[in-house]
CSV table of C-alpha atoms and ligand atoms in Angstrom, one decimal:
chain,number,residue,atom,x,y,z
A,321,UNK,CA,3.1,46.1,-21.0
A,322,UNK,CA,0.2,48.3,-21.3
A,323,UNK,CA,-1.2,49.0,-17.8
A,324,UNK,CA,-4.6,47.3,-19.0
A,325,UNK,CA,-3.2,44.6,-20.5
A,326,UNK,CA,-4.5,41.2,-19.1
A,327,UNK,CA,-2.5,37.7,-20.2
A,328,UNK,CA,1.1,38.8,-20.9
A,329,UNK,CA,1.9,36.3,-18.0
A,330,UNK,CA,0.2,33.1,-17.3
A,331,UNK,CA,0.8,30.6,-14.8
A,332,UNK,CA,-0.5,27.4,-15.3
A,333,UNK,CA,-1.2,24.3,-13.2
A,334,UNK,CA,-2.2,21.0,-13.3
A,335,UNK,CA,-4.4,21.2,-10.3
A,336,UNK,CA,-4.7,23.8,-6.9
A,337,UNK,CA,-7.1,24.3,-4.5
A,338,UNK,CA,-8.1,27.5,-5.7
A,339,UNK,CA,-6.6,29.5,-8.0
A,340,UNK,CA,-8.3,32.6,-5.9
A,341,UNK,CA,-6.3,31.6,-3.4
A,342,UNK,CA,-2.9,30.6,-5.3
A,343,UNK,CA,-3.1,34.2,-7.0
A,344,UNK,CA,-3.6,35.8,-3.6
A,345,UNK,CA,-0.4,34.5,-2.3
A,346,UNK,CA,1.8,35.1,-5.5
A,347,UNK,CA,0.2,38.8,-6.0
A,348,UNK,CA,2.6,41.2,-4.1
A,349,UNK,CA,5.1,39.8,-6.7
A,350,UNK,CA,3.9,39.4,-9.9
A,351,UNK,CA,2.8,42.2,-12.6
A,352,UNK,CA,-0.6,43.7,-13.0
A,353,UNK,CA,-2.3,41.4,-15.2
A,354,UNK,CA,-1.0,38.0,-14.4
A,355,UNK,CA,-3.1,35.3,-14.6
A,356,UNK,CA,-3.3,31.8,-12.7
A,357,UNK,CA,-5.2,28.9,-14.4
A,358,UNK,CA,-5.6,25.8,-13.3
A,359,UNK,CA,-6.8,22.5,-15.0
A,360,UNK,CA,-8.4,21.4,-11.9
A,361,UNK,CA,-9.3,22.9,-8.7
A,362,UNK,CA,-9.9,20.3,-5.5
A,363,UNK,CA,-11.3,23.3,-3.5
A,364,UNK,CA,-13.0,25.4,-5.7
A,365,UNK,CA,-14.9,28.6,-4.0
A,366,UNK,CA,-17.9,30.5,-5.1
A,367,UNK,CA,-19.0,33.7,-2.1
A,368,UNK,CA,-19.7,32.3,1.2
A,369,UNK,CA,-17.2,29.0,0.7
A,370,UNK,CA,-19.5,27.4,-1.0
A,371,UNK,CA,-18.3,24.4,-3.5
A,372,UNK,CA,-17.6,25.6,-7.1
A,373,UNK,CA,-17.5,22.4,-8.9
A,374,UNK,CA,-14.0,22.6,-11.3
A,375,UNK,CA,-13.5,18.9,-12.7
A,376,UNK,CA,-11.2,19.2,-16.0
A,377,UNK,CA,-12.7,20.4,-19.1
A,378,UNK,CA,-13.5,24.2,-17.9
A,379,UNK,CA,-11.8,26.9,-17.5
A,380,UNK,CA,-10.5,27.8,-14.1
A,381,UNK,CA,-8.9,31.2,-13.6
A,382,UNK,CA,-7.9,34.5,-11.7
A,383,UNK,CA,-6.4,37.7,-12.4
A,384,UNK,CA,-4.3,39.6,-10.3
A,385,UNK,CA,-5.4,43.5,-10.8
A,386,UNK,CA,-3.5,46.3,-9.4
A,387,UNK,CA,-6.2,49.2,-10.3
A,388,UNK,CA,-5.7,52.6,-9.0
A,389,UNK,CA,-8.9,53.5,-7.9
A,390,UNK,CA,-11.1,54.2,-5.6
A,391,UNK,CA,-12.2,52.1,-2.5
A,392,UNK,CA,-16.0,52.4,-3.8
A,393,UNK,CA,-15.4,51.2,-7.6
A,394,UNK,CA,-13.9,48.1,-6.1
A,395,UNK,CA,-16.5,45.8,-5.8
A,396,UNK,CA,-17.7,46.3,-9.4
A,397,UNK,CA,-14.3,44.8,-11.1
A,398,UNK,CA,-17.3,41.8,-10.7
A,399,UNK,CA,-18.8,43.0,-13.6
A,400,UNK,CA,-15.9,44.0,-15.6
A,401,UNK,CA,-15.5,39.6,-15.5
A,402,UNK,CA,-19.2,38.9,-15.7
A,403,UNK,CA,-19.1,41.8,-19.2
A,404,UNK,CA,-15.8,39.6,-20.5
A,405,UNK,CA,-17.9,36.6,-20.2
A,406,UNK,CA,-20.9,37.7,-21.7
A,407,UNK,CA,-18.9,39.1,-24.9
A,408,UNK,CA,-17.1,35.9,-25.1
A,409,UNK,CA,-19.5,33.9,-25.6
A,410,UNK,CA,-20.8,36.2,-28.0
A,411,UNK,CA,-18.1,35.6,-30.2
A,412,UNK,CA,-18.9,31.7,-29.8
A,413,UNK,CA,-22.7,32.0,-30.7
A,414,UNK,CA,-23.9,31.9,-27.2
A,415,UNK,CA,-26.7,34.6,-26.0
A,416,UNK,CA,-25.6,35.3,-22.2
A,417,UNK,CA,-26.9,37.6,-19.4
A,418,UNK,CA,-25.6,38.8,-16.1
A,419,UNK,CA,-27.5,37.6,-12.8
A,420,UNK,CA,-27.1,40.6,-11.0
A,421,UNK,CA,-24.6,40.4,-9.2
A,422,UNK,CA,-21.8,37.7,-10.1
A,423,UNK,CA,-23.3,35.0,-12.4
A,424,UNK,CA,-23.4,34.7,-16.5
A,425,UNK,CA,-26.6,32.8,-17.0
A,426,UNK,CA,-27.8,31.2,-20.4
A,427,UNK,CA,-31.4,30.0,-20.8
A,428,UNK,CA,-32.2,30.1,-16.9
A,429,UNK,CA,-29.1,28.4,-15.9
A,430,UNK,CA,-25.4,29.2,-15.3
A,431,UNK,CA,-22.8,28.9,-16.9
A,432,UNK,CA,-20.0,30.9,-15.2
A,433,UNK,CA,-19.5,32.9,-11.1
A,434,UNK,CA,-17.1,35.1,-10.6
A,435,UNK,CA,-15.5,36.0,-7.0
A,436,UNK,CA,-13.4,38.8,-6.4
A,437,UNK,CA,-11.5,38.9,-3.4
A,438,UNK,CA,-8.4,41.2,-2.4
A,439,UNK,CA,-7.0,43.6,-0.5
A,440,UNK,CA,-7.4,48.0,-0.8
A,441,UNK,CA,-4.4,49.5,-2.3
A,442,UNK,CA,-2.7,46.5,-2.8
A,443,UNK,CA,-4.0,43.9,-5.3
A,444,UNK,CA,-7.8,42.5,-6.2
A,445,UNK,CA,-8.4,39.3,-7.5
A,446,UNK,CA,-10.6,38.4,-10.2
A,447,UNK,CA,-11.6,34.7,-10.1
A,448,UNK,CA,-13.7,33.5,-13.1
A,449,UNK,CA,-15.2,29.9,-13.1
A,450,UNK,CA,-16.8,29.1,-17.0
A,451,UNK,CA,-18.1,25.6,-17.6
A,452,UNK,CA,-16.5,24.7,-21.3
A,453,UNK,CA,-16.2,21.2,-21.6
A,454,UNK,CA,-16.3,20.0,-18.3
A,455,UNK,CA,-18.8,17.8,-17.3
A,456,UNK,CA,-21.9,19.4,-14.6
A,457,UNK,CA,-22.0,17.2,-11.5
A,458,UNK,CA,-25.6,15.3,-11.5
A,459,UNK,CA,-26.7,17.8,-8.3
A,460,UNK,CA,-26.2,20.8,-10.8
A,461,UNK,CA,-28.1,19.3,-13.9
A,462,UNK,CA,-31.0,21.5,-13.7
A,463,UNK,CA,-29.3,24.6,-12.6
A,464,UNK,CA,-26.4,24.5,-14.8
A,465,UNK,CA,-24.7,24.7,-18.4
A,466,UNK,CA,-21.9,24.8,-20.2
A,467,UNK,CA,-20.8,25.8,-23.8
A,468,UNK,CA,-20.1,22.0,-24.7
A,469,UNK,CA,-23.5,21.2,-24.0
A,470,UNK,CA,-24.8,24.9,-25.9
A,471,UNK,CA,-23.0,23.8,-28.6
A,472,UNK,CA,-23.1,19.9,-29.2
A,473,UNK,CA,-19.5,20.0,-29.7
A,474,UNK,CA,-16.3,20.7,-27.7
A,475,UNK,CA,-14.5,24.2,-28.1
A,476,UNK,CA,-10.7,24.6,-27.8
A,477,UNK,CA,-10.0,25.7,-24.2
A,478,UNK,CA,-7.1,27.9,-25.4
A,479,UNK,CA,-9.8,29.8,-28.1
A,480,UNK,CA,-11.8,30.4,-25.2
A,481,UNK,CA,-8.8,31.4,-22.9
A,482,UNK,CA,-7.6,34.0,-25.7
A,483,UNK,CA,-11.0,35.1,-26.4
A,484,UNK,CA,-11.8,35.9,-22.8
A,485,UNK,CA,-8.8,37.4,-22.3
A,486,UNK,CA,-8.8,39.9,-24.7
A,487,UNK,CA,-12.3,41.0,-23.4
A,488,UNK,CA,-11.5,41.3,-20.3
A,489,UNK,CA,-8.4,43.7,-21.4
A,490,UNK,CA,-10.8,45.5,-23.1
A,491,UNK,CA,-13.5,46.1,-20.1
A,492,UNK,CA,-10.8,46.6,-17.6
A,493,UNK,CA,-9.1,49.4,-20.0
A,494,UNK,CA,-13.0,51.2,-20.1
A,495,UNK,CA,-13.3,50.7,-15.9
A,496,UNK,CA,-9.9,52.4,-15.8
A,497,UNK,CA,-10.1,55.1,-18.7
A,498,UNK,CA,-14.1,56.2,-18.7
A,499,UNK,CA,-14.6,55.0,-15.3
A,500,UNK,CA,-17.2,52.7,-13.4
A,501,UNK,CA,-20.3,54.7,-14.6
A,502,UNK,CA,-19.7,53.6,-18.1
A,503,UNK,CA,-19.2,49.8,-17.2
A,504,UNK,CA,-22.6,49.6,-14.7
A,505,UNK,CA,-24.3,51.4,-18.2
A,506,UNK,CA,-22.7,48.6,-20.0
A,507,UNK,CA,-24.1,45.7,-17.4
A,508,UNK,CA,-27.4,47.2,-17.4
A,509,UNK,CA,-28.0,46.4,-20.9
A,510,UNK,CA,-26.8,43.2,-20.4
A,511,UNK,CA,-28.3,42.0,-17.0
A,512,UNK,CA,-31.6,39.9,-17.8
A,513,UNK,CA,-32.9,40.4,-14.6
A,514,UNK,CA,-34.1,43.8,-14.8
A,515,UNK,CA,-37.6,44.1,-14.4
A,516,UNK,CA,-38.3,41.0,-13.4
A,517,UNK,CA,-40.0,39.8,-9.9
A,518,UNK,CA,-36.9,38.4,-7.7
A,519,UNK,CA,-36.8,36.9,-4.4
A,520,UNK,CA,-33.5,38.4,-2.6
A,521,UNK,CA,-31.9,36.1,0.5
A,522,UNK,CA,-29.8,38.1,2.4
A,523,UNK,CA,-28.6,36.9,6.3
A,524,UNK,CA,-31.8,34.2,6.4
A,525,UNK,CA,-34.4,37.6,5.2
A,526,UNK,CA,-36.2,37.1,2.5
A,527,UNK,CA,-37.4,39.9,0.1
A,528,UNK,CA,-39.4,40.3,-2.9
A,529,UNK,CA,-39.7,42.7,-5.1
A,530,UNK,CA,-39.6,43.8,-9.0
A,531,UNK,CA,-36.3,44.5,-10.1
A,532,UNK,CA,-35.9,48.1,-11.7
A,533,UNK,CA,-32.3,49.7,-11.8
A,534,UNK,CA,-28.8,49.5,-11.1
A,535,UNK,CA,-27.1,52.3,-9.2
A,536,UNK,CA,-24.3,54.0,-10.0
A,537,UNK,CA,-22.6,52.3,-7.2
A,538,UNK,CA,-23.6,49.1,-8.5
A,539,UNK,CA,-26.7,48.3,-6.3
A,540,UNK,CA,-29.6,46.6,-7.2
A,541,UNK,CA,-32.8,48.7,-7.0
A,542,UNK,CA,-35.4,47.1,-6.0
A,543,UNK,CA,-39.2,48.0,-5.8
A,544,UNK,CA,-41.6,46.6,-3.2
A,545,UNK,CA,-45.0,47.5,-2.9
A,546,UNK,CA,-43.9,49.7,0.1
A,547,UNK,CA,-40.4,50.8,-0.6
A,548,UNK,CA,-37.8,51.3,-3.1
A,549,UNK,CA,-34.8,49.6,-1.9
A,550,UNK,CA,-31.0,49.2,-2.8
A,551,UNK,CA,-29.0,45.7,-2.7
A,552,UNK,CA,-25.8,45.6,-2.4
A,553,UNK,CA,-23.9,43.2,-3.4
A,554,UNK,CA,-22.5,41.1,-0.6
A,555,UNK,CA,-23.4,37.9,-0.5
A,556,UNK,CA,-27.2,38.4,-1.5
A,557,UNK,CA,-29.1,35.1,-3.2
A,558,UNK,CA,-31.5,36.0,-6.2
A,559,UNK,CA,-33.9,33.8,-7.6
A,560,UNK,CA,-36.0,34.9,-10.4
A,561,UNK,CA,-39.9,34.4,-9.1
B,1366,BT5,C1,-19.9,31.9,-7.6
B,1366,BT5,O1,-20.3,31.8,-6.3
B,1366,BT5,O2,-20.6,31.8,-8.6
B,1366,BT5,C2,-18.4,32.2,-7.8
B,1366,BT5,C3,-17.7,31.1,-8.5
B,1366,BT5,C4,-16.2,31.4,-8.8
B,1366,BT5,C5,-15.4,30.3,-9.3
B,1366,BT5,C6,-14.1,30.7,-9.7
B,1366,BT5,S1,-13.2,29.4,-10.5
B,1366,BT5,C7,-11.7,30.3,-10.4
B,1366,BT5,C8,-11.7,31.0,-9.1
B,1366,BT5,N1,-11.2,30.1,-8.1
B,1366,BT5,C9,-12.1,29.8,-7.1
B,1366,BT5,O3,-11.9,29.1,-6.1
B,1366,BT5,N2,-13.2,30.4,-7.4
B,1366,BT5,C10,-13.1,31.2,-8.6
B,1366,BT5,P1,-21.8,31.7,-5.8
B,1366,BT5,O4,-22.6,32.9,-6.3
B,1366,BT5,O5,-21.6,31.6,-4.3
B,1366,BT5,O6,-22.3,30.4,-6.4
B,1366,BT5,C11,-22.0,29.2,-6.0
B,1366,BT5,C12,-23.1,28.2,-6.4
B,1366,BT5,O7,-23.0,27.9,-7.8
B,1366,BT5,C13,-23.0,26.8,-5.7
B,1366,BT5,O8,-23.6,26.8,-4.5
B,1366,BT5,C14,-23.7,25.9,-6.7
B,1366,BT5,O9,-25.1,26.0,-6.5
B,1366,BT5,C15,-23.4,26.6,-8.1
B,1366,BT5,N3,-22.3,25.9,-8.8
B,1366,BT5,C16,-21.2,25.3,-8.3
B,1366,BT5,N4,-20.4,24.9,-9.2
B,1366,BT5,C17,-20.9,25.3,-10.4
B,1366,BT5,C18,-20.5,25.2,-11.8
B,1366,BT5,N5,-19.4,24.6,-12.1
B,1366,BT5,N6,-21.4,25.7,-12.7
B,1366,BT5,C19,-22.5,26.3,-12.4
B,1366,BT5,N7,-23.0,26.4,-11.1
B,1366,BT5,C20,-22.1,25.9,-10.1
């Protein structure tokens, strides 16, 4: 198997908790690459524990990732998942964006988060969430999509399972080969919310500012009227204003 290569094993269930936290627990002994998808998760997490809604219909999955790197590119295998997703549903006629940092957004609402969890040197889990042909829970209505709805139609699960997967082979092999600098270049094209006015939560703050750059490390730059200030990521709330 090519170090890069994302798929060659697949473990699929009927329904888990979380498929984060079933590929956790497998990860020590499974290849690079492995991937866990489930068909429903009762305990689905997005950052912070809060409630990913996973009924049947969407597509539910985590990748256990073994990269070689260093402690700092960590954090931005995020975007090597939100990337995938974006040129996914490219290929199904959908026009995405990244929400800086962790969301695919379509037409001012989302359609797919991604958590990455994990643990230095050992393993890091990528855990991607996109709404297909699952319903959206009444409370998520206005805030959320999915390609079903996109489309008028319903789109094979397993198309969208390949499709994904050979994207996200693809980013991970340019995070590992060129290195992080040519994925953030990559996201900054793609993330919609550059130079936009945003509203940042972070710990119960609130800030504002217009959104002008993404570091090299992956922060959000944002300008105030005072100050230029880096984000990073954690588990910082962004609202467009
Ligand atoms: C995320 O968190 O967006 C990360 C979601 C990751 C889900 C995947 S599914 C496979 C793997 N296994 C897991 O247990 N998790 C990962 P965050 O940025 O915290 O956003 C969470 C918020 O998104 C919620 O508070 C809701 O407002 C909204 N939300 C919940 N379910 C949604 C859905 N199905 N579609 C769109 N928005 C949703």
């Amino acid at each position: 198997m090519l170090h890069s290569e994302i798929g060659k094993g697949v473990i699929y269930l009927k329904e888990v908790s979380s498929t984060n936290d079933y590929a956790k627990k497998i990860a020590s002994e499974v290849p690079e690459g492995t991937v866990v998808i489930a068909k429903k998760q009762t305990k689905g997490r997005g950052r912070k524990n809060r409630e990913w809604a996973s009924p049947e219909g969407g597509l539910w999955m985590s990748i256990v990732l073994k990269p070689q790197v260093k402690r700092e590119d960590i954090p931005k295998i995020v975007f090597i998942g939100a990337l995938a997703v974006v040129d996914t549903l490219a290929e199904f006629g959908i026009k995405a964006g990244i929400k800086w940092p962790n969301d695919v957004w379509v037409d001012n609402k989302k359609i797919c988060g991604i958590l990455t969890e994990g643990k230095f040197g050992e393993f890091a889990i990528l855990g991607i969430g996109l709404n297909v042909n699952n319903i959206i829970p009444p409370e998520l209505e206005g805030s959320a999509t999915s390609m079903k709805l996109l489309l008028g139609r319903e789109v094979g699960l397993n198309e969208v399972l390949e499709t994904l997967l050979r994207n996200l082979s693809r980013w991970y092999r340019i995070f590992l080969e060129r290195g992080s600098l040519a994925v953030i270049s990559a996201v900054k094209e793609k993330c919609f919310i550059l130079g936009k006015e945003v509203k940042i939560i972070e710990d119960g703050r609130e800030i504002r500012g217009r959104a002008v750059d993404i570091a090299d490390d992956g922060a959000l730059v944002l300008e105030t009227p005072r100050d230029k200030l880096r984000i990073l990521y954690g588990d910082v709330s962004l609202r467009l204003e």
